[in-house]
Coordinates of C-alpha atoms and ligand atoms in Angstrom, one line a residue:
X1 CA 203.2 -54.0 249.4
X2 CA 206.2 -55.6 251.0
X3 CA 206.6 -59.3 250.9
X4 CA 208.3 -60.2 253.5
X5 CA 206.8 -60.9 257.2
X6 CA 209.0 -59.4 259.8
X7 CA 209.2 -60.2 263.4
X8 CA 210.3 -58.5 266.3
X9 CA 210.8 -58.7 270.6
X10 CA 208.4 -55.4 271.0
X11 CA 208.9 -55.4 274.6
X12 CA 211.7 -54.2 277.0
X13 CA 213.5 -56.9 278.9
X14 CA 212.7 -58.1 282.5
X15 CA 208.9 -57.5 282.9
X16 CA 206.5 -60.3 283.3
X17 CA 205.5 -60.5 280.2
X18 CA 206.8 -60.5 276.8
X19 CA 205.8 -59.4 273.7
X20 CA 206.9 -60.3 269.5
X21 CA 204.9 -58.9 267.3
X22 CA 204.6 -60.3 264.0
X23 CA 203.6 -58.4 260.6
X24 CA 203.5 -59.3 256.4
X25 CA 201.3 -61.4 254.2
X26 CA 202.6 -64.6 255.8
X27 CA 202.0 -63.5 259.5
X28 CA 199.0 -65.7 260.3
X29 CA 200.5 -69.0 258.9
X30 CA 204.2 -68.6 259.7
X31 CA 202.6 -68.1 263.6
X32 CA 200.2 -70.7 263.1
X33 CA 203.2 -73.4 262.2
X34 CA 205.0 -73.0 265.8
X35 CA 201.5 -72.2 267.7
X36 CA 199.1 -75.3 268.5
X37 CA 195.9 -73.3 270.1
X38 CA 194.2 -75.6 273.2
X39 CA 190.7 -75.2 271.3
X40 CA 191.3 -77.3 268.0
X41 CA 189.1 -75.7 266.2
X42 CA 190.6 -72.3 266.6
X43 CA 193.0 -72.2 264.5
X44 CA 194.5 -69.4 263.7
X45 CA 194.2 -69.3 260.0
X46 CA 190.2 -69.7 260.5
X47 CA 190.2 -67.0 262.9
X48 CA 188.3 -63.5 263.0
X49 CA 190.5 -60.6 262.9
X50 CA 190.7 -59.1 266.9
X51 CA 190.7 -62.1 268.3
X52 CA 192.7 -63.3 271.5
X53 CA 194.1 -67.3 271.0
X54 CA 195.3 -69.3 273.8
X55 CA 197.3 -71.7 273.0
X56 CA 201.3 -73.2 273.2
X57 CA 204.2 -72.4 271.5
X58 CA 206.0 -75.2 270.3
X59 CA 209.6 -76.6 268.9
X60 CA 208.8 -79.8 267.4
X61 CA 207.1 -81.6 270.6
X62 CA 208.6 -79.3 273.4
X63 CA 206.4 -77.4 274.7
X64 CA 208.6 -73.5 274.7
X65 CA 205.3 -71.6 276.3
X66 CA 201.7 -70.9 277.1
X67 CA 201.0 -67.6 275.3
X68 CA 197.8 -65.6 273.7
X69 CA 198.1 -64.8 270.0
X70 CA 196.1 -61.4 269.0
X71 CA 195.5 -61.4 265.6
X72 CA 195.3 -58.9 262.8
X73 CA 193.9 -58.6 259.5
X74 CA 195.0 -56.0 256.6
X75 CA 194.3 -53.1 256.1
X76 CA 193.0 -53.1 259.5
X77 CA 196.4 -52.9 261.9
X78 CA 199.2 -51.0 263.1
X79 CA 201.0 -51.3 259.7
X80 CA 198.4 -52.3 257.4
X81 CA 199.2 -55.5 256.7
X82 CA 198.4 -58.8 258.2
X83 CA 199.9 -59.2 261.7
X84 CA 199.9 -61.2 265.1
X85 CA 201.5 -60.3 268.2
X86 CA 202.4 -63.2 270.6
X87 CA 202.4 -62.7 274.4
X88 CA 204.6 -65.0 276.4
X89 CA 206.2 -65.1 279.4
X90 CA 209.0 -62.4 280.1
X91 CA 212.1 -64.2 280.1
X92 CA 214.5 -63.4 277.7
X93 CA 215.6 -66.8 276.9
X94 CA 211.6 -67.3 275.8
X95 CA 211.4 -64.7 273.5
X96 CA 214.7 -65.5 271.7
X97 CA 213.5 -69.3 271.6
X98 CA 210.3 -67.5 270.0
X99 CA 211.7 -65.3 267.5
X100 CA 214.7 -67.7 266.2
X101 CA 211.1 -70.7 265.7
X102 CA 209.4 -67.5 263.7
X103 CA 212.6 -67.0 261.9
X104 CA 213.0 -71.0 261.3
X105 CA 209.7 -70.7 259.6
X106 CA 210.2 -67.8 257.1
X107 CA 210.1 -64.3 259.0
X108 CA 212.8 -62.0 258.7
X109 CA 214.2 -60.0 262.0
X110 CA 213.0 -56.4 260.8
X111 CA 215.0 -53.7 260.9
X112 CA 214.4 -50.6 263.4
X113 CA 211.6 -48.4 262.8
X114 CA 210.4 -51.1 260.3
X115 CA 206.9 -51.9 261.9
X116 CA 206.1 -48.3 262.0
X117 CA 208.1 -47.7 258.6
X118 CA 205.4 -50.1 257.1
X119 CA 202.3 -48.3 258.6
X120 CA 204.0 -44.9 256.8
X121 CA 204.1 -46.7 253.4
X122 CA 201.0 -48.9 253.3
X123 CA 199.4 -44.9 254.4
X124 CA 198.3 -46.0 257.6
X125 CA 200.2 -42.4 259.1
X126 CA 201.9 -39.9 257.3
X127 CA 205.4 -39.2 258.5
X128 CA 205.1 -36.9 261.5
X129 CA 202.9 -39.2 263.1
X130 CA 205.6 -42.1 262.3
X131 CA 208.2 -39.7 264.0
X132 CA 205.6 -38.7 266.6
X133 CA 205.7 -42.3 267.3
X134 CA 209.5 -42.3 268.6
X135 CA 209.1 -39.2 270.7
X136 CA 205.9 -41.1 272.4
X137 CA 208.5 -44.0 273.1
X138 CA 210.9 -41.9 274.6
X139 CA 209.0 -39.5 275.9
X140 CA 209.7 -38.9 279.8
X141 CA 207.5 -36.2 281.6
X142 CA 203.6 -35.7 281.5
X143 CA 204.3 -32.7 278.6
X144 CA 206.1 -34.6 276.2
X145 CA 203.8 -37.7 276.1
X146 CA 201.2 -35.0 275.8
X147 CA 203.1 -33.5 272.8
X148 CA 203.6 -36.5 271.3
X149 CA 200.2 -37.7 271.7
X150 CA 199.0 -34.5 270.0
X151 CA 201.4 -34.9 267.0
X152 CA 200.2 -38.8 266.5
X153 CA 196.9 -38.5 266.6
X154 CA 197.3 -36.1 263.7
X155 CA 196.4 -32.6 264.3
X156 CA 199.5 -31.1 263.2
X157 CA 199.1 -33.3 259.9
X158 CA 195.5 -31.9 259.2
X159 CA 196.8 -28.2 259.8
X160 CA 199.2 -29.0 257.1
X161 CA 196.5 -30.7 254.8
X162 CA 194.6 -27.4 255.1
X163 CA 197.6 -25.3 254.7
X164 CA 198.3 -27.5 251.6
X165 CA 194.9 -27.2 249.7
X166 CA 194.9 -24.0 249.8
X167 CA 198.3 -23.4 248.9
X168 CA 197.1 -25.4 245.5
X169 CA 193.8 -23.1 245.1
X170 CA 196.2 -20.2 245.0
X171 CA 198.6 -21.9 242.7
X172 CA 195.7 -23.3 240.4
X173 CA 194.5 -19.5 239.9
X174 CA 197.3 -18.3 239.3
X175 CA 198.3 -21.2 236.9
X176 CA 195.1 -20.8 234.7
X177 CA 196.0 -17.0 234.3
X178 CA 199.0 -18.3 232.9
X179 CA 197.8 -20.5 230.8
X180 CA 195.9 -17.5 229.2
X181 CA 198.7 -15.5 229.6
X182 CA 197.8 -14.2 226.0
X183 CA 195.0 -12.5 226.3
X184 CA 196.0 -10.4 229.3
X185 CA 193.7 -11.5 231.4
X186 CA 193.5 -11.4 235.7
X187 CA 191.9 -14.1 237.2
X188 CA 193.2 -14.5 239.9
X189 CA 192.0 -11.1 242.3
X190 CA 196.0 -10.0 243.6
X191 CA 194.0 -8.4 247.0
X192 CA 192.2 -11.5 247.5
X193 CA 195.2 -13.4 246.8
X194 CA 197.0 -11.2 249.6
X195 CA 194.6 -12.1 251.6
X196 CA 195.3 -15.9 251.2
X197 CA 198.9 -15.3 251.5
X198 CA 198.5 -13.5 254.9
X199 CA 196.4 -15.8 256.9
X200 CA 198.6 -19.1 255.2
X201 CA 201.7 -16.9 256.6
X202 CA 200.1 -16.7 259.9
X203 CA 199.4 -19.8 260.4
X204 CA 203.3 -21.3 259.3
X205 CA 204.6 -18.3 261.6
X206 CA 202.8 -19.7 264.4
X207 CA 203.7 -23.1 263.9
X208 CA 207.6 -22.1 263.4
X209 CA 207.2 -20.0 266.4
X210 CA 205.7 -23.3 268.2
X211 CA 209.0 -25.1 268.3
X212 CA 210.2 -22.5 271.0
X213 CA 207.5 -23.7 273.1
X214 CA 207.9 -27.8 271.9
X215 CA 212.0 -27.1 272.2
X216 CA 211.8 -25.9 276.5
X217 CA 208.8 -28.7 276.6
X218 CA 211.1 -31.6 275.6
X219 CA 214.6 -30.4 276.9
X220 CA 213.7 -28.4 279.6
X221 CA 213.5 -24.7 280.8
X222 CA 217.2 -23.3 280.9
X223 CA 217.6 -21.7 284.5
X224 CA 221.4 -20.1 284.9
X225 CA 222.3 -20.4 288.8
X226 CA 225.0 -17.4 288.8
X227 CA 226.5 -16.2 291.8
X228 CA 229.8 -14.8 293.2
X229 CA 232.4 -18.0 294.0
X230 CA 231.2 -19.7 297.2
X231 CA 228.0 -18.1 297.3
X232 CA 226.3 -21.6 297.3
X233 CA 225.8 -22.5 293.8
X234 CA 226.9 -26.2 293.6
X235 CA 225.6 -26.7 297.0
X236 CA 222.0 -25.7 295.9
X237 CA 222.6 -27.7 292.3
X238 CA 223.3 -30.9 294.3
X239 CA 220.3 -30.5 296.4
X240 CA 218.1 -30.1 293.1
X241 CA 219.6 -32.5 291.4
X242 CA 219.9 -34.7 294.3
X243 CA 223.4 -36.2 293.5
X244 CA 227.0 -35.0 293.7
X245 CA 227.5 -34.1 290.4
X246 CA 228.7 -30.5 291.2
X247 CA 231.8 -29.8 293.0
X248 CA 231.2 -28.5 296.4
X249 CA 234.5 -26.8 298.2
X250 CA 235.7 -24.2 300.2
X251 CA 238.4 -23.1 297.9
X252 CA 237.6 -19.9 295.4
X253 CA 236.9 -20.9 291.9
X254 CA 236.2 -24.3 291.7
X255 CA 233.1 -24.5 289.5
X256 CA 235.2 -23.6 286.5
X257 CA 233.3 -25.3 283.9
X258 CA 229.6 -25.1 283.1
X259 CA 227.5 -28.1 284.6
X260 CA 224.2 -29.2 282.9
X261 CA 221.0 -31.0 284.4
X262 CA 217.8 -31.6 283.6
X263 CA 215.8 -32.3 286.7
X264 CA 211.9 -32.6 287.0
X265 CA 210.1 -30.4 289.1
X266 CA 206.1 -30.6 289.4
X267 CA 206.1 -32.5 286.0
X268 CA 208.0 -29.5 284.4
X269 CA 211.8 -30.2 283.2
X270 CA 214.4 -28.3 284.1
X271 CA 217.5 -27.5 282.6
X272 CA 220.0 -26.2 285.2
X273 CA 223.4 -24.3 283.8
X274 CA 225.1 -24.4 287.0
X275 CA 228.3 -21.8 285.7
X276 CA 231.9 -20.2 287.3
X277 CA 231.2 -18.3 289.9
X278 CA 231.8 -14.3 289.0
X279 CA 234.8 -12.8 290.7
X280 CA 237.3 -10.2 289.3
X281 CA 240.5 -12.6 288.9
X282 CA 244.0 -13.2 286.6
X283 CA 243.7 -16.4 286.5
X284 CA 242.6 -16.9 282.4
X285 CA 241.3 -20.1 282.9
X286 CA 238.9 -18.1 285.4
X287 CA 238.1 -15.7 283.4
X288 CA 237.1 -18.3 279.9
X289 CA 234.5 -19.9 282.4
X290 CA 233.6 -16.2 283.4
X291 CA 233.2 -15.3 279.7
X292 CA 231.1 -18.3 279.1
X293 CA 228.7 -17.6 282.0
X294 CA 227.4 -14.8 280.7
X295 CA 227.0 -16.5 277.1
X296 CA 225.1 -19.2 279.6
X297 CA 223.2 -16.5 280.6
X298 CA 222.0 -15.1 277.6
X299 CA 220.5 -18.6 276.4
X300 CA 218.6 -19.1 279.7
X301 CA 214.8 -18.7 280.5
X302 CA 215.3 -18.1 284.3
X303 CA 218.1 -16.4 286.3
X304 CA 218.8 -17.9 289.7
X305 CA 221.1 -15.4 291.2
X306 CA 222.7 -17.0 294.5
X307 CA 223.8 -14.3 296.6
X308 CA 225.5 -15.3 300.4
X309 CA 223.4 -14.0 302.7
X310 CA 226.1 -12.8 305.1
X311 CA 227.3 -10.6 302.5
X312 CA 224.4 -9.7 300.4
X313 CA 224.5 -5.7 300.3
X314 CA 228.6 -6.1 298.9
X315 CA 227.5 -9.0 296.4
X316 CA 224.7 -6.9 294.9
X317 CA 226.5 -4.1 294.6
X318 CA 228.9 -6.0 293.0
X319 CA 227.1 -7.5 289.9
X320 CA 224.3 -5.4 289.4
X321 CA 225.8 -3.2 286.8
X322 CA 227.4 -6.2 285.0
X323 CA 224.4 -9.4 285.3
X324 CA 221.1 -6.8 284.9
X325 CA 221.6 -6.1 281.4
X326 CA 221.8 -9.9 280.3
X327 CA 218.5 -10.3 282.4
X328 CA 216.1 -8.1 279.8
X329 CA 212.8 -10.2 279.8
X330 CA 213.9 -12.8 282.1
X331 CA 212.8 -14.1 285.2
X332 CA 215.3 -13.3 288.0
X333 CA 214.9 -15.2 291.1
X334 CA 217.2 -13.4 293.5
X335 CA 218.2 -16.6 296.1
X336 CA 220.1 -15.4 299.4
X337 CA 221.4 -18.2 300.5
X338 CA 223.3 -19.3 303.9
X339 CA 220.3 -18.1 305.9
X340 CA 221.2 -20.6 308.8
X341 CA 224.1 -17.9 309.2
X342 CA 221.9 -14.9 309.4
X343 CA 219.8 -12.9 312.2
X344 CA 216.8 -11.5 311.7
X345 CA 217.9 -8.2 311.6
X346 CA 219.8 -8.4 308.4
X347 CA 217.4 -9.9 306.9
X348 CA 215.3 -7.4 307.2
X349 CA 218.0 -5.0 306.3
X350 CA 218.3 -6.8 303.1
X351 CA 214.5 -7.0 302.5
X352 CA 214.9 -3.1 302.8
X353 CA 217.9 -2.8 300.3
X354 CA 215.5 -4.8 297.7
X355 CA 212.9 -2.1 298.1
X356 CA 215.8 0.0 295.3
X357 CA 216.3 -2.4 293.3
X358 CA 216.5 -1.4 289.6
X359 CA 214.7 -4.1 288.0
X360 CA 211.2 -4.9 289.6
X361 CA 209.6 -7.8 288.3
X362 CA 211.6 -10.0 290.5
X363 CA 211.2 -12.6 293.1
X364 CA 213.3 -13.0 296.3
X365 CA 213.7 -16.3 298.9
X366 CA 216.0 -16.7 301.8
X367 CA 217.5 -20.5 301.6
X368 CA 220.1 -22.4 303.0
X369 CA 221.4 -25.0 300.4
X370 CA 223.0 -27.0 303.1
X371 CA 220.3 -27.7 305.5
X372 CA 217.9 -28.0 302.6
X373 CA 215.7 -25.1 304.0
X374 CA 213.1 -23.1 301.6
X375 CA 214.1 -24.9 298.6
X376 CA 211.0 -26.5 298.4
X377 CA 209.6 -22.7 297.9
X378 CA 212.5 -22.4 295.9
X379 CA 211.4 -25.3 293.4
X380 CA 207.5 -23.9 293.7
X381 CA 208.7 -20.2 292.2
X382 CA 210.7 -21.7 289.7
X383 CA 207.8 -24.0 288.3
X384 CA 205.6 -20.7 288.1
X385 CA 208.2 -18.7 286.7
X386 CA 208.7 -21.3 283.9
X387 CA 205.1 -20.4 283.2
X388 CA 204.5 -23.1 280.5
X389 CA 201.6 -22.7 278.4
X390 CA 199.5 -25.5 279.3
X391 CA 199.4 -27.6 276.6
X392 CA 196.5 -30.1 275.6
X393 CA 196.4 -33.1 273.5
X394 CA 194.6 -30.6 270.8
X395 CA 197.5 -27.9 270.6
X396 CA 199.7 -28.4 267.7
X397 CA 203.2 -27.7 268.5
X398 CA 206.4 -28.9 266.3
X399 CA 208.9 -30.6 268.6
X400 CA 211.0 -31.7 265.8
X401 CA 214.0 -30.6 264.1
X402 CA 213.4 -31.6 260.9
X403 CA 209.8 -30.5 260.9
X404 CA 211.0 -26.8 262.4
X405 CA 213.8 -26.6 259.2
X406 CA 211.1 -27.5 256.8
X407 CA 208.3 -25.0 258.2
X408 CA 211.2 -22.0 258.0
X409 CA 211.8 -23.1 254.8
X410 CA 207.9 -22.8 253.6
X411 CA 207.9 -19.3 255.7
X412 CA 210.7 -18.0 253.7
X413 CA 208.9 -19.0 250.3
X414 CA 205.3 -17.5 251.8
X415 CA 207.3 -14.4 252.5
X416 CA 208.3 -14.1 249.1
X417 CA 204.7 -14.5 247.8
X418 CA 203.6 -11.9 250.2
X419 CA 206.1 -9.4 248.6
X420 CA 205.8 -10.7 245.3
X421 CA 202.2 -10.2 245.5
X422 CA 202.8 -6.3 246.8
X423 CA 205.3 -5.9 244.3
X424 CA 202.6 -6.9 241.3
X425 CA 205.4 -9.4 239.8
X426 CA 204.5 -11.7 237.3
X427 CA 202.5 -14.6 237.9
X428 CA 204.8 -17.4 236.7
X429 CA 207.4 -16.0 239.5
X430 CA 204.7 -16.1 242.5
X431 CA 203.4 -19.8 241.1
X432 CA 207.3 -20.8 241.5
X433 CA 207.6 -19.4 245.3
X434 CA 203.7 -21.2 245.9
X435 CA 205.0 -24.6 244.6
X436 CA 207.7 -24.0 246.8
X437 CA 206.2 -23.8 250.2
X438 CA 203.6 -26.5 248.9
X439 CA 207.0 -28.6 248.5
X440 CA 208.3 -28.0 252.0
X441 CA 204.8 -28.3 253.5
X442 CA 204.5 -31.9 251.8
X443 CA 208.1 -32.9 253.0
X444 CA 207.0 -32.7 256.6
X445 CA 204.2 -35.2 255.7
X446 CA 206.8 -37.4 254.3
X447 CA 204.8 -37.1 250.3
X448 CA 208.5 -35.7 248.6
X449 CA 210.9 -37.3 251.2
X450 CA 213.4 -39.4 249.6
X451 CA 214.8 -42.6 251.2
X452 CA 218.3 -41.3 252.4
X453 CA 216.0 -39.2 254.9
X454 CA 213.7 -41.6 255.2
X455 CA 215.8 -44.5 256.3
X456 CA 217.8 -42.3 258.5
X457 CA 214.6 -41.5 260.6
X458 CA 213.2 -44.8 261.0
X459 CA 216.9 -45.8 262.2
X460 CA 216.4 -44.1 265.3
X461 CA 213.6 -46.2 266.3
X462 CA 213.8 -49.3 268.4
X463 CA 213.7 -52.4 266.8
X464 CA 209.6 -53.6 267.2
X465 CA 208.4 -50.7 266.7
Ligands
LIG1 P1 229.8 -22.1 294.8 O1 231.2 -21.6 294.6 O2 228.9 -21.0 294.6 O3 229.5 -23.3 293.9 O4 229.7 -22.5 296.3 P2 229.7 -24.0 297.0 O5 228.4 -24.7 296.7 O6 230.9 -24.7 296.6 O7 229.7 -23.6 298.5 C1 230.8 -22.9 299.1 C2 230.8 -23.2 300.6 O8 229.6 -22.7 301.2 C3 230.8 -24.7 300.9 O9 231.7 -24.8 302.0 C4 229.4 -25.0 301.3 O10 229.3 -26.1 302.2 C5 229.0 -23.7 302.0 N1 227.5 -23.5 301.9 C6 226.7 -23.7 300.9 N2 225.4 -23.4 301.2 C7 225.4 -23.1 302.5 C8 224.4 -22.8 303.4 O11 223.2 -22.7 303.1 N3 224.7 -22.5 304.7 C9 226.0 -22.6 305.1 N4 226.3 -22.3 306.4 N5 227.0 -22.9 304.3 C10 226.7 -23.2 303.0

């Protein structure tokens, strides 16, 4: 248990109200020396834990504010240990009065991370919860807090409980054989042991394979816009993005490096690649950005193929053969754009031409990026093409880096196991690769971290949290 009582500003400046929390084994009376409750007899030493105090704070006989004191008693609070958490009035120069009387009276300023640092050691979470914790904080579209929500509440943890125990029955089987490793003896059944192995690989894969899912959730679907030069591309970007971070201009080539963007549409994020426009040219510092478009390409979800209207049949022509390949189990929204400049005629002429088009599952909208028209259709067929698995607050999907490298890790071991198993290797060589993806597993829950790692995680937390 850690002896010293922290203190913190838990709230973000400029709202109306203010919040320090307060947490270690002096929290009640440290508070209880700069707080003078307007009941007498509630003090707050005397008080029931989950209680609500009103009261002042002082500094010797100035009054600093009128604030409610919640109070907390160990083990029964965010980090375990005994805590208050003072609500005051917003202003900045309140709270500082606040902290600097806590400090006066023995608390520490704690560090960042260190409120939820404490609820990891004192076992109030394990450590993807604690890190689940940040990604709630920052989290900045419906899916994330859901994600986030999901991870804290601890269904990824209990998946790697399971996973964990029986990781140890197989390893405890196997050990005992060794341990009789004399008398030639088999306890451990290899099919049923395959078995094990399978369904405790199926269920890492799954949660490796997760992270693709977690990794477009939290930075956003890429979508490429490509497009012959002047076809519209930073035009439409602007309009998405609303702002004029793109270059717009009438002069060939001038979107010569690749633009990025996250933008939220219909509570999905978006990550647009806005890239050079395609063109046959000399000029090599053309042709890098070219090169680099398709590379763009090939890391994107969705294709948004900007094609000028007034020229569409020439502009298809001209990049089928070299964009179609790159588009292999990808959504391609073909976008003719400049329609304010076209009749109804060659629309229809270039409805027709799509009738030949080599690949078929793709969609088609007529826009015009400068008066704004049809992109709101254009931002409703990008959120269904993103098709998102819906994801619930149950779902258990890895979001985080360090929980992805640890999960390939214990794949890589139960892989091993697998073929070790087929193979009929000995037992002490299987019980090696077991303990190994028990060893990963465990890091994730923060049981074999050591405290480089550790203290680099809780780092990147605000301080009060
Ligand atoms: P990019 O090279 O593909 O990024 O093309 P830009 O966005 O720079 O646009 C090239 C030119 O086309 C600019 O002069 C735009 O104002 C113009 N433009 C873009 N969209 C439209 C549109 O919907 N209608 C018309 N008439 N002009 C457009």
């Amino acid at each position: 248990m850690n002896q010293d009582t922290i203190c913190a500003i838990a709230t973000a400046q400029g709202g109306a109200i203010g919040s320090i929390r307060v947490s270690g084994p002096h929290a009640i009376d440290i508070t209880e020396r700069i707080f003078i409750p307007v009941k007498a007899e509630k003090k707050l030493t005397g008080r029931k834990p989950y209680t609500l105090t009103f009261g002042h704070i002082y500094n010797g006989e100035e009054i600093i504010d009128e604030v409610l004191v919640s109070l907390f008693r160990t083990p029964h609070s965010y980090t375990g240990e005994d805590s208050t958490e003072i609500t005051c009035h917003g202003s900045s120069y309140i709270l500082q009065q606040v902290l600097q009387l806590l400090i006066k009276n023995g608390c520490r300023l704690a560090q960042p991370g260190e409120f939820t640092q404490r609820a990891f050691l004192n076992g109030k979470m394990d450590l993807s919860q604690a890190e689940a914790v940040a990604d709630l904080i920052a989290s900045t579209s419906a899916a994330t807090h859901r994600l986030a929500m999901s991870q804290m509440r601890g269904g990824f943890s209990k998946e790697l409980t399971d996973l964990r125990e029986k990781l140890l029955n197989f390893t405890s089987m196997i050990e005992l054989e060794l341990d009789f490793s004399e008398e030639d003896v088999e306890f451990a059944d290899r099919s049923a042991l395959l078995q094990l192995a399978d369904s405790i690989e199926k269920v890492i894969a799954r949660l490796v394979y997760s992270f693709n899912v977690g990794n477009v959730i939290k930075n956003g679907v890429p979508v490429a816009i490509i497009g012959e030069t002047n076809a519209g591309k930073s035009t439409l970007l602007n309009v998405l993005l609303n702002e004029d971070k793109a270059i717009v201009s009438d002069i060939h080539g001038t979107t010569r490096d690749v633009i990025e963007d996250t933008v939220n549409i219909n509570g999905i994020t978006f990550r647009f690649i806005d890239t050079a426009g395609i063109r046959e040219t000399n000029d090599t510092i053309e042709n890098l950005g070219i090169e680099r478009t398709f590379q763009k390409i090939d890391q994107a979800e969705i294709i948004l193929w900007m094609i000028d209207a007034t020229d569409a049949p020439s502009q298809i022509e001209g990049l089928s053969k070299k964009l179609l390949p790159h588009c292999e189990g990808k959504h391609l929204i073909l976008t003719f754009n400049k329609s304010d400049l076209i009749r109804e005629e060659q629309k229809e002429a270039i409805l027709f031409l799509l009738t030949n088009f080599p690949k078929t599952d793709i969609n088609s909208i007529f826009i015009s990026a400068k008066q704004h028209s049809g992109t709101d259709e254009l931002q409703q067929m990008l959120t269904e093409a993103a098709h998102l698995p819906t994801i619930t607050q149950n779902d258990v999907i890895v979001t985080n880096v360090r929980h992805h490298e640890a999960l390939s890790l214990a794949l890589e071991a139960i892989h091993r196991v697998q073929e070790g198993l087929n193979r009929n290797i000995s037992g002490d060589f299987l019980a090696q690769d077991i303990r190994e993806c028990i060893f990963h597993l465990s890091d994730i829950a923060g049981e074999v971290t050591n405290d480089m790692v550790l203290q680099n995680i809780f780092q990147n937390f605000c301080i009060g949290k």
